[in-house]
Short mmCIF file of C-alpha atoms and ligand atoms in Angstrom, two decimals:
data_model
loop_
_atom_site.label_atom_id
_atom_site.label_comp_id
_atom_site.label_asym_id
_atom_site.label_seq_id
_atom_site.Cartn_x
_atom_site.Cartn_y
_atom_site.Cartn_z
CA MET I 1 10.95 -27.09 -9.87
CA ALA I 2 14.60 -28.09 -9.61
CA GLU I 3 16.77 -25.51 -7.86
CA ALA I 4 18.63 -24.84 -11.15
CA ASP I 5 15.35 -23.93 -12.88
CA ALA I 6 14.09 -21.88 -9.97
CA SER I 7 12.73 -18.46 -10.80
CA PRO I 8 14.60 -15.43 -9.48
CA ILE I 9 12.98 -14.07 -6.33
CA ARG I 10 12.15 -10.42 -5.71
CA LEU I 11 10.07 -8.33 -3.34
CA VAL I 12 9.18 -4.66 -3.90
CA ILE I 13 7.36 -2.55 -1.30
CA HIS I 14 5.99 0.97 -0.94
CA GLY I 15 4.89 3.00 2.05
CA GLY I 16 2.98 5.74 0.24
CA ALA I 17 3.76 8.55 -2.21
CA GLY I 18 3.35 12.31 -1.89
CA THR I 19 5.06 15.62 -1.16
CA ILE I 20 8.02 13.98 0.50
CA THR I 21 11.16 16.12 0.18
CA ARG I 22 14.40 16.37 2.10
CA ALA I 23 13.13 19.69 3.45
CA SER I 24 9.91 18.16 4.68
CA LEU I 25 11.30 15.04 6.32
CA LYS I 26 13.49 15.38 9.38
CA LYS I 27 16.58 13.19 9.50
CA GLU I 28 15.40 11.09 12.45
CA ARG I 29 12.06 10.47 10.76
CA GLU I 30 13.81 9.49 7.55
CA GLN I 31 15.89 6.94 9.45
CA ALA I 32 12.84 5.58 11.26
CA TYR I 33 11.03 5.04 7.97
CA ALA I 34 14.06 3.43 6.37
CA GLN I 35 14.35 1.05 9.30
CA VAL I 36 10.76 -0.17 9.04
CA LEU I 37 11.02 -0.50 5.25
CA GLU I 38 14.12 -2.65 5.76
CA GLN I 39 12.33 -4.79 8.35
CA SER I 40 9.43 -5.24 5.95
CA LEU I 41 11.79 -6.30 3.14
CA ALA I 42 13.61 -8.70 5.49
CA ALA I 43 10.31 -10.31 6.57
CA GLY I 44 9.18 -10.89 2.98
CA TYR I 45 12.64 -11.96 1.87
CA SER I 46 12.88 -14.67 4.53
CA VAL I 47 9.68 -16.21 3.13
CA LEU I 48 10.93 -16.10 -0.48
CA ALA I 49 14.47 -17.25 0.32
CA ALA I 50 13.06 -20.30 2.13
CA GLY I 51 11.10 -21.24 -1.00
CA GLY I 52 7.79 -19.85 0.32
CA GLY I 53 5.02 -18.42 -1.84
CA SER I 54 4.75 -14.84 -3.08
CA ILE I 55 1.38 -14.43 -1.30
CA ASP I 56 2.99 -15.24 2.05
CA ALA I 57 5.88 -12.88 1.31
CA VAL I 58 3.44 -10.05 0.52
CA ILE I 59 1.55 -10.68 3.78
CA ALA I 60 4.77 -10.85 5.83
CA ALA I 61 6.06 -7.56 4.35
CA ILE I 62 2.76 -5.72 4.78
CA VAL I 63 2.14 -6.91 8.35
CA VAL I 64 5.41 -5.23 9.42
CA MET I 65 4.20 -1.89 8.03
CA GLU I 66 0.65 -2.35 9.42
CA ASP I 67 2.15 -2.96 12.87
CA SER I 68 4.32 0.17 12.64
CA PRO I 69 2.74 3.48 13.76
CA LEU I 70 4.67 5.28 11.01
CA PHE I 71 2.46 4.26 8.10
CA ASN I 72 -1.17 4.90 7.22
CA ALA I 73 -2.17 1.25 7.57
CA GLY I 74 -3.08 -0.79 10.65
CA LYS I 75 -1.68 0.92 13.77
CA GLY I 76 -1.14 4.61 13.05
CA ALA I 77 -3.76 4.83 10.29
CA VAL I 78 -5.64 8.09 9.72
CA PHE I 79 -8.94 9.09 11.35
CA SER I 80 -12.24 9.57 9.56
CA ASN I 81 -14.37 12.67 10.19
CA ALA I 82 -16.27 10.68 12.82
CA GLY I 83 -13.03 10.00 14.69
CA ARG I 84 -12.93 6.36 13.62
CA ILE I 85 -10.17 4.38 11.96
CA GLU I 86 -11.62 2.49 8.99
CA LEU I 87 -9.15 0.21 7.27
CA ASP I 88 -9.07 -1.19 3.74
CA ALA I 89 -6.83 -3.92 2.27
CA SER I 90 -6.60 -6.30 -0.66
CA ILE I 91 -4.45 -9.12 -1.96
CA MET I 92 -4.20 -11.04 -5.24
CA ASP I 93 -2.51 -14.25 -6.35
CA GLY I 94 -1.08 -13.97 -9.86
CA SER I 95 -1.02 -17.73 -10.47
CA THR I 96 -4.77 -18.24 -10.03
CA ARG I 97 -6.06 -14.66 -10.14
CA GLN I 98 -7.81 -15.38 -6.88
CA ALA I 99 -8.26 -12.22 -4.84
CA GLY I 100 -9.59 -11.04 -1.50
CA SER I 101 -10.30 -7.70 0.11
CA VAL I 102 -11.86 -5.97 3.09
CA ALA I 103 -13.04 -2.38 3.47
CA GLY I 104 -14.08 -0.18 6.36
CA VAL I 105 -12.93 -2.55 9.10
CA THR I 106 -12.24 -1.17 12.56
CA THR I 107 -11.16 -4.06 14.77
CA ILE I 108 -8.98 -6.39 12.68
CA ARG I 109 -5.36 -5.90 13.71
CA ASN I 110 -3.94 -6.87 10.30
CA PRO I 111 -6.41 -6.14 7.49
CA ILE I 112 -4.07 -7.77 4.95
CA ARG I 113 -4.54 -11.09 6.76
CA ALA I 114 -8.31 -10.59 6.58
CA ALA I 115 -8.07 -9.90 2.84
CA HIS I 116 -6.12 -13.14 2.48
CA ALA I 117 -8.71 -15.06 4.51
CA VAL I 118 -11.45 -13.72 2.22
CA MET I 119 -9.43 -14.97 -0.74
CA ALA I 120 -8.46 -18.35 0.67
CA GLN I 121 -11.38 -19.25 2.93
CA SER I 122 -14.51 -17.74 1.38
CA GLU I 123 -16.28 -17.86 -1.94
CA HIS I 124 -16.21 -14.06 -2.13
CA VAL I 125 -13.73 -11.39 -3.15
CA MET I 126 -14.74 -8.38 -1.04
CA LEU I 127 -16.27 -8.09 2.43
CA ILE I 128 -17.01 -4.81 4.19
CA GLY I 129 -17.59 -3.38 7.66
CA SER I 130 -19.15 -5.47 10.41
CA GLY I 131 -19.68 -8.45 8.09
CA ALA I 132 -15.95 -8.57 7.36
CA GLU I 133 -15.28 -8.34 11.08
CA THR I 134 -17.63 -11.23 11.90
CA PHE I 135 -15.87 -13.26 9.19
CA ALA I 136 -12.47 -12.38 10.69
CA VAL I 137 -13.61 -13.58 14.12
CA GLU I 138 -14.82 -16.85 12.58
CA LYS I 139 -11.45 -17.32 10.93
CA SER I 140 -9.66 -16.67 14.25
CA LEU I 141 -7.85 -13.55 13.08
CA GLU I 142 -6.52 -11.21 15.77
CA ILE I 143 -9.19 -8.74 16.87
CA VAL I 144 -8.26 -5.56 18.77
CA ASP I 145 -10.12 -2.70 20.40
CA PRO I 146 -10.36 0.19 17.88
CA SER I 147 -8.22 2.30 20.25
CA TYR I 148 -5.24 0.03 19.40
CA PHE I 149 -4.91 1.87 16.08
CA HIS I 150 -4.97 5.39 17.59
CA THR I 151 -1.91 7.62 17.59
CA PRO I 152 -1.80 11.23 18.86
CA PHE I 153 -0.34 12.72 15.68
CA ARG I 154 -3.11 11.21 13.55
CA TRP I 155 -5.63 12.69 15.97
CA ASN I 156 -3.97 16.12 15.59
CA GLN I 157 -3.94 15.67 11.83
CA LEU I 158 -7.72 15.12 11.93
CA GLN I 159 -8.27 18.24 14.05
CA LYS I 160 -6.26 20.27 11.52
CA ALA I 161 -8.17 18.78 8.59
CA ILE I 162 -11.53 19.47 10.25
CA SER I 163 -10.59 23.08 11.07
CA GLN I 164 -9.52 23.64 7.46
CA HIS I 165 -12.55 21.78 6.03
CA ARG I 166 -10.13 19.60 4.10
CA LEU I 167 -9.98 16.01 3.08
CA LEU I 168 -6.32 15.18 3.54
CA ARG I 169 -4.41 12.63 1.66
CA ASP I 170 -1.25 11.56 3.35
CA HIS I 171 1.74 13.55 2.25
CA ASP I 172 -0.28 16.66 1.40
CA ALA I 173 1.38 19.94 2.29
CA LEU I 174 -0.76 22.60 3.94
CA PRO I 175 -2.35 24.90 1.33
CA GLY I 176 -0.14 27.72 0.06
CA LYS I 177 2.80 26.74 2.28
CA PRO I 178 6.26 25.51 1.31
CA ASP I 179 7.05 21.83 1.89
CA THR I 180 8.95 22.25 5.13
CA ALA I 181 8.60 19.83 8.02
CA GLU I 182 6.53 22.43 9.91
CA ASN I 183 4.00 22.78 7.11
CA MET I 184 3.62 19.13 6.35
CA ASP I 185 1.30 16.75 7.97
CA GLU I 186 3.17 13.71 9.09
CA LYS I 187 3.97 11.77 5.98
CA HIS I 188 3.12 8.13 6.33
CA GLY I 189 1.31 6.35 3.67
CA THR I 190 -0.65 3.52 2.40
CA VAL I 191 1.51 0.42 2.19
CA GLY I 192 1.88 -2.22 -0.50
CA ALA I 193 4.01 -5.10 -1.69
CA VAL I 194 4.54 -7.16 -4.83
CA ALA I 195 6.54 -10.40 -4.85
CA LEU I 196 7.89 -13.09 -7.16
CA ASP I 197 8.65 -16.50 -5.66
CA ARG I 198 10.93 -19.36 -6.70
CA HIS I 199 8.04 -21.03 -8.49
CA GLY I 200 7.62 -18.01 -10.77
CA ASN I 201 4.39 -16.88 -9.11
CA LEU I 202 3.50 -13.22 -8.62
CA ALA I 203 1.37 -11.69 -5.87
CA ALA I 204 0.36 -8.17 -4.85
CA GLY I 205 -1.20 -6.58 -1.77
CA THR I 206 -2.13 -3.12 -0.48
CA SER I 207 -3.33 -1.82 2.93
CA THR I 208 -4.46 1.64 4.04
CA GLY I 209 -6.45 3.82 6.39
CA GLY I 210 -7.52 5.92 3.38
CA LEU I 211 -7.93 9.70 3.74
CA THR I 212 -7.91 11.83 6.89
CA ASN I 213 -11.39 13.33 7.51
CA LYS I 214 -13.09 10.92 5.07
CA ARG I 215 -16.88 10.67 5.47
CA PHE I 216 -19.90 8.60 4.53
CA GLY I 217 -18.04 5.28 4.43
CA ARG I 218 -15.65 6.51 1.74
CA VAL I 219 -13.51 3.73 0.26
CA GLY I 220 -10.52 4.39 -2.01
CA ASP I 221 -8.65 2.29 -4.53
CA SER I 222 -6.59 0.18 -2.12
CA PRO I 223 -9.14 -2.60 -1.49
CA ILE I 224 -10.42 -2.59 -5.07
CA ILE I 225 -8.98 -5.33 -7.25
CA GLY I 226 -7.83 -3.75 -10.51
CA ALA I 227 -7.54 -0.25 -9.02
CA GLY I 228 -5.13 -0.47 -6.06
CA THR I 229 -3.97 -4.06 -6.46
CA TYR I 230 -3.61 -6.55 -9.30
CA ALA I 231 -1.52 -9.65 -10.04
CA ASP I 232 -1.43 -11.92 -13.07
CA ASN I 233 1.47 -14.27 -13.84
CA ARG I 234 0.97 -13.48 -17.53
CA SER I 235 1.94 -9.87 -16.98
CA VAL I 236 2.75 -8.18 -13.67
CA ALA I 237 1.91 -7.65 -10.01
CA VAL I 238 1.00 -4.05 -9.09
CA SER I 239 0.28 -2.10 -5.90
CA ALA I 240 -0.74 1.56 -6.02
CA THR I 241 -0.77 4.56 -3.72
CA GLY I 242 -2.16 8.01 -4.35
CA SER I 243 -5.40 9.86 -5.01
CA GLY I 244 -7.69 6.86 -4.64
CA GLU I 245 -10.62 8.24 -6.60
CA MET I 246 -8.46 8.81 -9.68
CA PHE I 247 -6.81 5.40 -9.34
CA ILE I 248 -10.29 3.84 -9.31
CA ARG I 249 -11.39 5.86 -12.35
CA THR I 250 -8.33 4.76 -14.35
CA CYS I 251 -8.42 1.13 -13.10
CA ALA I 252 -4.77 1.88 -12.40
CA ALA I 253 -3.43 -1.53 -11.39
CA PHE I 254 -5.27 -3.53 -14.04
CA ASN I 255 -4.59 -0.81 -16.61
CA THR I 256 -0.84 -1.20 -15.99
CA ALA I 257 -1.03 -5.00 -16.24
CA ALA I 258 -3.11 -4.83 -19.41
CA GLN I 259 -0.62 -2.54 -21.13
CA VAL I 260 2.15 -5.04 -20.42
CA ARG I 261 0.16 -8.10 -21.50
CA LEU I 262 -1.73 -6.72 -24.48
CA LEU I 263 0.39 -3.81 -25.74
CA HIS I 264 3.71 -5.39 -24.79
CA ARG I 265 4.85 -2.18 -23.13
CA SER I 266 7.78 -2.29 -20.73
CA ILE I 267 6.74 -2.20 -17.09
CA THR I 268 8.19 1.30 -16.69
CA GLU I 269 6.34 2.61 -19.76
CA ALA I 270 3.12 1.01 -18.59
CA ALA I 271 3.41 2.46 -15.08
CA ASP I 272 4.26 5.93 -16.39
CA ASN I 273 1.41 5.80 -18.85
CA THR I 274 -1.04 4.91 -16.07
CA LEU I 275 0.31 7.72 -13.89
CA GLU I 276 -0.14 10.13 -16.81
CA GLU I 277 -3.77 9.04 -17.07
CA VAL I 278 -4.16 9.58 -13.32
CA ALA I 279 -2.55 13.05 -13.63
CA ALA I 280 -4.77 13.95 -16.59
CA ILE I 281 -7.83 13.72 -14.33
CA GLY I 282 -6.21 15.57 -11.44
CA GLY I 283 -4.59 12.82 -9.39
CA ASP I 284 -1.10 11.80 -8.40
CA GLY I 285 0.72 8.99 -6.64
CA GLY I 286 2.85 5.97 -7.37
CA LEU I 287 2.92 2.36 -8.48
CA ILE I 288 5.20 -0.58 -7.79
CA VAL I 289 5.30 -3.15 -10.59
CA LEU I 290 7.02 -6.55 -10.85
CA ASP I 291 6.98 -9.03 -13.72
CA ALA I 292 7.45 -12.80 -13.75
CA LYS I 293 11.11 -12.45 -14.79
CA GLY I 294 11.89 -10.33 -11.75
CA ASN I 295 12.01 -6.95 -13.55
CA HIS I 296 10.60 -4.23 -11.37
CA ALA I 297 9.63 -0.56 -11.46
CA MET I 298 8.87 1.90 -8.65
CA ARG I 299 7.31 4.91 -10.40
CA PHE I 300 5.64 8.02 -8.99
CA ASN I 301 4.66 11.50 -10.13
CA THR I 302 4.97 13.04 -6.66
CA SER I 303 8.18 14.34 -5.11
CA GLY I 304 8.77 11.14 -3.18
CA MET I 305 7.58 7.66 -2.38
CA PHE I 306 8.67 5.43 0.48
CA ARG I 307 9.89 2.36 -1.35
CA GLY I 308 12.31 -0.53 -1.38
CA THR I 309 13.29 -3.78 -3.03
CA ILE I 310 15.25 -6.94 -2.34
CA ASP I 311 16.16 -9.86 -4.59
CA GLY I 312 17.99 -13.17 -4.26
CA ASP I 313 21.20 -11.54 -3.00
CA GLY I 314 19.32 -10.51 0.15
CA ILE I 315 20.54 -6.90 0.08
CA ALA I 316 17.72 -4.45 0.81
CA GLN I 317 17.59 -1.17 -1.13
CA VAL I 318 15.42 1.55 0.35
CA LYS I 319 14.65 4.98 -1.11
CA ILE I 320 12.37 7.85 -0.18
CA PHE I 321 12.97 10.89 -2.42
CA GLY I 322 12.68 11.32 -6.16
N1 LIG P 401 -4.87 5.43 -2.22
C1 LIG P 401 -5.26 5.62 -0.83
C2 LIG P 401 -6.73 5.91 -0.77
O1 LIG P 401 -7.21 6.66 -1.59
C3 LIG P 401 -4.52 6.74 -0.17
C4 LIG P 401 -3.01 6.77 -0.37
O2 LIG P 401 -2.47 5.94 -1.08
O3 LIG P 401 -2.36 7.66 0.24
O4 LIG P 401 -7.41 5.45 0.13
#
């Protein structure tokens, strides 16, 4: 494509949605989050600005958040009831609708890279547990000891959840308490990215540790194509965060894309409509959506969502609160 015909570029990211208010987030924490979100945007932007593909931009942006202990993905992810960190991730290419995902992996440093390897180097879409890990070793992905992912505050969060017999989503306030910093569990979420490259191709990806105190091999929406992640050049790229079970039941990411493609809804209307469906069955959360013209939406029905965007001008915009 000649430079003059090149598509606009854009990257949109999220770092989880939930009860995130000014009262609940201390200033230093807010700045720390903003800094990592900016680094993530810069990493994805450098791929797009150099003419790279949207898939590579999504991976670059997500790897930064997986490597940061602040978010519930990769290092710093939440603990299961058994005291393990079980990671889920998925990625989708909007130009081919090829997709890859992994679930319940415990030793792959960057699950988003493993999801991409499943997409690009296997005939499958989804690999789980030890099989996914064997595949990752074969594909020479970086393997770490499970203790690499551990952080003390996540461990404390698990102890609290176990003592209260609760399954904690990130960003949940303690029951019956106001949303002050003292009453909140540390608020770091699932991460996701959607990108549009110079060739007009969309891609989406999502990575998470899931829910604190999860049991029985629970898997949420994040690694499920059509629930947590979807991309189709004919409509939009979507990454979700929120109550995973409800996002699965509403096929949230595909649902949003289908409304744009088939009902010709605007991306904002489509996202809001999906979030209403999620709310109607008792869930909440957020969606980032990007279309092939570069229009984007960052919608949520919680008090906040870590989020940001950057386009061809290279100026990162980061927001946290509603
Ligand atoms: N959707 C994720 C899950 O259910 C959690 C989150 O986004 O906070 O695993």
